[in-house]
Amino acid sequence: MGASKTHHFSQHQNTIASLAKALAHPARVAIIDYLLSVDTCICGDIVNELPLAQPTVSQHLRELKTAGIIKGNIEGNAICYCIDENVVAVLQAYFAHIAQLLNHKKTNCC
Amino acid sequence: MGASKTHHFSQHQNTIASLAKALAHPARVAIIDYLLSVDTCICGDIVNELPLAQPTVSQHLRELKTAGIIKGNIEGNAICYCIDENVVAVLQAYFAHIAQLLNHKKTNCC
DNA sequence: TTTTTATATTGCAATATTACGATATAGATG
DNA sequence: CATCTATATCGTAATATTGCAATATAAAAA
């Protein structure tokens, strides 16, 4: 086979996995970095900031948008993409939760 | 083509992408969940906790270990895997940093 | 030592991802 | 309207991931 058995896992597990998957490529992390660095949503020149062809960047943007990490609209012949703060909050809470549990852990054999 | 152009991106971007990739499958998120729930490193029965065959679970464990998210040793015919707290700290810091930048953002068009 | 038990590795089929050339789309500009 | 500019989509090749049966490995138990 080869298809992911996503339906065997909880909704939260699938949510985290889906968000992680969206960030599982350095180009998409670079897109997030760039969106943060310009401190604005209007980012019509993302293509020039990345070492990838325009269709590839467009594809990565779509994956980020499908995962819900960025939200955006088309404005004329430019785009307007921004990071969705709520999704960042979900991920931040997830890792904070893990860190907290690990802090309170008793056993530690490794 | 199809090969990832990882060398075109920064080390930090590749690190984040690599860690995200390790969590980009619900089975691996479920493994993390389980490791946290048992509050111990000794987890010889992970296979029974997942709806996947033993070789598949072993493969997911190896991917988590290769990415550095879990560390572990073999102890007899059992295994001893634990979450690496340092890696969790890296991810927690990353998303906290993003959240902070978004909080201080001036423009907000989306 | 043989068997049992538990995990790792190999090999392979099915599917998904990555990248980009070619082309389509759509608003802005002349 | 024709052209320019910027992004999206299509089609396709190369590569990576996913899952498991079969098999290997290795310590514990009989």
Short mmCIF file of C-alpha atoms (C1' of nucleotides) in Angstrom, two decimals:
data_model
loop_
_atom_site.label_atom_id
_atom_site.label_comp_id
_atom_site.label_asym_id
_atom_site.label_seq_id
_atom_site.Cartn_x
_atom_site.Cartn_y
_atom_site.Cartn_z
CA MET A 1 0.00 0.00 0.00
CA GLY A 2 1.24 3.43 0.89
CA ALA A 3 -1.76 5.59 1.68
CA SER A 4 -1.72 7.23 5.07
CA LYS A 5 -4.10 5.73 7.59
CA THR A 6 -5.08 9.12 8.91
CA HIS A 7 -8.58 8.03 9.90
CA HIS A 8 -7.17 5.72 12.55
CA PHE A 9 -5.94 8.63 14.61
CA SER A 10 -7.62 11.34 16.64
CA GLN A 11 -8.70 14.63 15.19
CA HIS A 12 -6.14 16.50 17.28
CA GLN A 13 -3.36 14.20 16.15
CA ASN A 14 -4.36 14.76 12.55
CA THR A 15 -4.53 18.50 13.08
CA ILE A 16 -1.04 18.69 14.53
CA ALA A 17 0.32 16.39 11.84
CA SER A 18 -1.32 18.46 9.13
CA LEU A 19 0.11 21.71 10.44
CA ALA A 20 3.53 20.14 10.90
CA LYS A 21 3.37 18.80 7.37
CA ALA A 22 2.77 22.29 6.06
CA LEU A 23 5.99 23.41 7.72
CA ALA A 24 7.90 20.30 6.73
CA HIS A 25 9.76 21.98 3.90
CA PRO A 26 12.43 24.67 4.25
CA ALA A 27 10.90 26.72 1.45
CA ARG A 28 7.67 27.00 3.39
CA VAL A 29 9.55 27.89 6.57
CA ALA A 30 11.36 30.53 4.51
CA ILE A 31 8.01 31.89 3.34
CA ILE A 32 6.89 32.22 6.96
CA ASP A 33 10.19 33.91 7.82
CA TYR A 34 9.72 36.36 5.00
CA LEU A 35 6.12 37.16 5.92
CA LEU A 36 7.32 37.93 9.44
CA SER A 37 10.27 40.03 8.28
CA VAL A 38 8.25 42.41 6.13
CA ASP A 39 5.75 43.03 8.93
CA THR A 40 2.89 43.26 6.49
CA CYS A 41 0.47 41.15 4.58
CA ILE A 42 1.11 42.59 1.17
CA CYS A 43 3.83 40.43 -0.22
CA GLY A 44 3.81 40.52 -3.97
CA ASP A 45 7.47 39.71 -4.37
CA ILE A 46 7.80 36.45 -2.50
CA VAL A 47 8.98 34.75 -5.67
CA ASN A 48 12.07 36.95 -5.82
CA GLU A 49 12.93 36.07 -2.22
CA LEU A 50 13.12 32.35 -2.83
CA PRO A 51 15.51 30.22 -4.91
CA LEU A 52 12.63 28.50 -6.64
CA ALA A 53 10.65 28.97 -9.81
CA GLN A 54 7.38 30.87 -9.68
CA PRO A 55 5.07 27.83 -10.05
CA THR A 56 6.92 26.07 -7.24
CA VAL A 57 6.51 29.04 -4.91
CA SER A 58 2.85 29.26 -5.84
CA GLN A 59 2.45 25.61 -5.00
CA HIS A 60 4.12 26.01 -1.61
CA LEU A 61 1.88 28.99 -0.89
CA ARG A 62 -1.17 26.93 -1.71
CA GLU A 63 -0.06 24.19 0.66
CA LEU A 64 0.41 26.70 3.46
CA LYS A 65 -3.02 28.12 2.71
CA THR A 66 -4.71 24.72 2.50
CA ALA A 67 -3.25 23.82 5.88
CA GLY A 68 -4.60 27.07 7.25
CA ILE A 69 -1.25 28.51 8.25
CA ILE A 70 -1.61 31.50 5.99
CA LYS A 71 -4.75 33.25 4.82
CA GLY A 72 -4.89 35.46 1.82
CA ASN A 73 -6.74 37.16 -0.95
CA ILE A 74 -5.95 38.12 -4.46
CA GLU A 75 -5.74 41.86 -4.95
CA GLY A 76 -5.43 42.80 -8.56
CA ASN A 77 -2.36 41.17 -10.00
CA ALA A 78 -0.78 40.97 -6.57
CA ILE A 79 -1.51 38.74 -3.61
CA CYS A 80 -2.12 39.44 0.02
CA TYR A 81 -1.04 36.63 2.29
CA CYS A 82 -0.68 36.73 6.06
CA ILE A 83 0.06 34.24 8.79
CA ASP A 84 -3.01 33.07 10.67
CA GLU A 85 -2.33 33.90 14.31
CA ASN A 86 -4.80 31.32 15.58
CA VAL A 87 -2.93 28.46 13.98
CA VAL A 88 0.35 29.67 15.43
CA ALA A 89 -1.36 29.74 18.81
CA VAL A 90 -2.42 26.11 18.38
CA LEU A 91 1.13 25.01 17.68
CA GLN A 92 2.57 27.15 20.44
CA ALA A 93 0.12 25.66 22.93
CA TYR A 94 0.91 22.14 21.74
CA PHE A 95 4.63 22.41 22.33
CA ALA A 96 4.19 24.37 25.56
CA HIS A 97 1.97 21.55 26.77
CA ILE A 98 4.58 18.95 25.91
CA ALA A 99 7.33 20.96 27.58
CA GLN A 100 5.24 21.28 30.71
CA LEU A 101 4.52 17.56 30.86
CA LEU A 102 8.19 16.77 30.39
CA ASN A 103 9.08 19.13 33.22
CA HIS A 104 6.80 17.28 35.60
CA LYS A 105 7.98 13.89 34.49
CA LYS A 106 9.33 11.67 37.22
CA THR A 107 11.19 8.92 35.45
CA ASN A 108 14.09 9.84 33.21
CA CYS A 109 16.13 6.94 31.98
CA CYS A 110 17.55 8.26 28.71
CA MET B 1 13.13 16.68 -10.97
CA GLY B 2 11.59 16.42 -7.54
CA ALA B 3 14.45 16.43 -5.05
CA SER B 4 14.20 19.00 -2.32
CA LYS B 5 16.51 21.96 -2.68
CA THR B 6 17.30 22.00 1.01
CA HIS B 7 20.78 23.45 0.54
CA HIS B 8 19.31 26.70 -0.75
CA PHE B 9 17.86 27.51 2.65
CA SER B 10 19.32 28.49 6.00
CA GLN B 11 20.35 25.98 8.61
CA HIS B 12 17.62 27.14 10.94
CA GLN B 13 14.99 26.83 8.24
CA ASN B 14 16.15 23.31 7.52
CA THR B 15 16.16 22.45 11.21
CA ILE B 16 12.59 23.61 11.72
CA ALA B 17 11.47 21.88 8.53
CA SER B 18 13.18 18.66 9.57
CA LEU B 19 11.55 18.65 13.00
CA ALA B 20 8.17 19.53 11.50
CA LYS B 21 8.57 16.72 9.00
CA ALA B 22 9.11 14.25 11.80
CA LEU B 23 5.77 15.29 13.27
CA ALA B 24 4.04 15.41 9.90
CA HIS B 25 2.28 12.09 10.35
CA PRO B 26 -0.52 11.36 12.84
CA ALA B 27 1.07 8.05 13.82
CA ARG B 28 4.19 9.89 14.96
CA VAL B 29 2.12 12.46 16.83
CA ALA B 30 0.32 9.52 18.44
CA ILE B 31 3.66 8.05 19.48
CA ILE B 32 4.58 11.35 21.14
CA ASP B 33 1.18 11.42 22.85
CA TYR B 34 1.72 7.92 24.14
CA LEU B 35 5.22 8.62 25.42
CA LEU B 36 3.82 11.58 27.34
CA SER B 37 0.86 9.64 28.71
CA VAL B 38 2.88 6.85 30.28
CA ASP B 39 5.19 9.31 32.02
CA THR B 40 8.17 7.04 31.53
CA CYS B 41 10.79 6.15 29.01
CA ILE B 42 10.29 2.41 29.05
CA CYS B 43 7.71 1.82 26.39
CA GLY B 44 7.89 -1.75 25.21
CA ASP B 45 4.30 -1.91 24.06
CA ILE B 46 4.01 0.98 21.65
CA VAL B 47 3.07 -1.41 18.87
CA ASN B 48 -0.11 -2.44 20.70
CA GLU B 49 -1.12 1.18 21.12
CA LEU B 50 -1.14 1.95 17.41
CA PRO B 51 -3.34 0.68 14.57
CA LEU B 52 -0.30 -0.20 12.49
CA ALA B 53 1.82 -3.26 11.91
CA GLN B 54 5.02 -3.69 13.89
CA PRO B 55 7.45 -2.86 11.06
CA THR B 56 5.52 0.34 10.32
CA VAL B 57 5.69 1.44 13.95
CA SER B 58 9.39 0.64 14.03
CA GLN B 59 9.89 2.77 10.93
CA HIS B 60 8.03 5.72 12.44
CA LEU B 61 10.11 5.40 15.62
CA ARG B 62 13.27 5.47 13.57
CA GLU B 63 12.16 8.63 11.79
CA LEU B 64 11.45 10.33 15.10
CA LYS B 65 14.84 9.24 16.36
CA THR B 66 16.68 10.33 13.20
CA ALA B 67 15.07 13.76 13.49
CA GLY B 68 16.24 13.92 17.10
CA ILE B 69 12.78 14.20 18.62
CA ILE B 70 13.15 11.04 20.61
CA LYS B 71 16.26 9.44 21.99
CA GLY B 72 16.48 5.85 23.05
CA ASN B 73 18.43 2.73 23.73
CA ILE B 74 17.74 -0.93 23.37
CA GLU B 75 17.40 -2.72 26.68
CA GLY B 76 17.21 -6.40 26.28
CA ASN B 77 14.32 -7.29 24.03
CA ALA B 78 12.55 -4.10 24.92
CA ILE B 79 13.22 -0.54 23.92
CA CYS B 80 13.63 2.63 25.85
CA TYR B 81 12.55 5.71 23.99
CA CYS B 82 12.01 9.17 25.43
CA ILE B 83 11.21 12.59 24.07
CA ASP B 84 14.22 14.89 23.84
CA GLU B 85 13.31 17.95 25.86
CA ASN B 86 15.81 20.16 24.06
CA VAL B 87 14.15 19.62 20.72
CA VAL B 88 10.74 20.43 22.17
CA ALA B 89 12.26 23.61 23.56
CA VAL B 90 13.47 24.57 20.08
CA LEU B 91 10.01 24.18 18.61
CA GLN B 92 8.34 25.92 21.53
CA ALA B 93 10.72 28.85 21.15
CA TYR B 94 10.13 29.01 17.42
CA PHE B 95 6.36 29.32 17.68
CA ALA B 96 6.55 31.63 20.69
CA HIS B 97 8.81 33.87 18.62
CA ILE B 98 6.35 33.91 15.74
CA ALA B 99 3.44 34.62 18.07
CA GLN B 100 5.34 37.51 19.61
CA LEU B 101 6.19 39.01 16.23
CA LEU B 102 2.56 38.73 15.14
CA ASN B 103 1.44 40.46 18.30
CA HIS B 104 3.65 43.45 17.55
CA LYS B 105 2.67 43.56 13.93
CA LYS B 106 1.28 46.91 12.76
CA THR B 107 -0.38 46.13 9.47
CA ASN B 108 -3.17 43.63 9.40
CA CYS B 109 -5.06 43.45 6.15
CA CYS B 110 -6.30 39.84 6.10
"C1'" DT C 1 20.31 -25.03 23.92
"C1'" DT C 2 15.78 -24.41 22.09
"C1'" DT C 3 11.88 -21.58 22.30
"C1'" DT C 4 9.65 -17.46 23.14
"C1'" DT C 5 9.17 -12.53 22.80
"C1'" DA C 6 10.05 -8.09 21.05
"C1'" DT C 7 12.17 -4.96 17.91
"C1'" DA C 8 14.90 -3.99 13.51
"C1'" DT C 9 15.79 -4.52 8.63
"C1'" DT C 10 14.85 -5.74 3.82
"C1'" DG C 11 12.17 -5.53 -0.25
"C1'" DC C 12 8.50 -3.97 -2.70
"C1'" DA C 13 3.97 -1.91 -4.17
"C1'" DA C 14 0.95 2.12 -3.75
"C1'" DT C 15 0.79 6.79 -3.08
"C1'" DA C 16 2.44 11.55 -2.17
"C1'" DT C 17 5.70 15.28 -2.68
"C1'" DT C 18 8.73 18.32 -5.19
"C1'" DA C 19 10.04 21.02 -9.01
"C1'" DC C 20 9.41 23.35 -13.22
"C1'" DG C 21 8.15 24.35 -18.30
"C1'" DA C 22 4.18 25.62 -20.63
"C1'" DT C 23 0.05 27.82 -20.38
"C1'" DA C 24 -3.98 30.17 -18.37
"C1'" DT C 25 -5.91 33.98 -15.79
"C1'" DA C 26 -6.68 38.63 -14.46
"C1'" DG C 27 -5.99 43.25 -13.14
"C1'" DA C 28 -3.02 47.32 -14.45
"C1'" DT C 29 -1.00 50.17 -17.95
"C1'" DG C 30 -0.31 52.36 -22.33
"C1'" DC D 1 -8.07 46.96 -27.19
"C1'" DA D 2 -3.21 45.28 -26.80
"C1'" DT D 3 0.43 44.72 -23.68
"C1'" DC D 4 2.59 44.19 -19.41
"C1'" DT D 5 3.01 42.11 -14.93
"C1'" DA D 6 2.12 38.87 -11.46
"C1'" DT D 7 0.03 34.73 -9.81
"C1'" DA D 8 -2.47 30.20 -10.67
"C1'" DT D 9 -3.07 25.82 -12.92
"C1'" DC D 10 -1.81 21.82 -15.84
"C1'" DG D 11 1.12 18.18 -17.05
"C1'" DT D 12 4.88 15.46 -16.07
"C1'" DA D 13 9.36 13.58 -14.42
"C1'" DA D 14 12.19 12.59 -10.36
"C1'" DT D 15 12.13 11.49 -5.78
"C1'" DA D 16 10.24 10.50 -1.11
"C1'" DT D 17 6.88 8.52 1.98
"C1'" DT D 18 3.84 4.95 3.70
"C1'" DG D 19 2.68 0.35 4.88
"C1'" DC D 20 3.40 -4.41 5.45
"C1'" DA D 21 4.93 -9.39 4.61
"C1'" DA D 22 8.98 -11.82 5.18
"C1'" DT D 23 13.00 -12.20 7.53
"C1'" DA D 24 16.76 -11.04 10.73
"C1'" DT D 25 18.39 -10.03 15.31
"C1'" DA D 26 18.92 -10.45 20.17
"C1'" DA D 27 17.94 -10.96 24.85
"C1'" DA D 28 14.88 -13.58 28.11
"C1'" DA D 29 12.56 -17.79 29.47
"C1'" DA D 30 11.90 -22.64 29.51
#
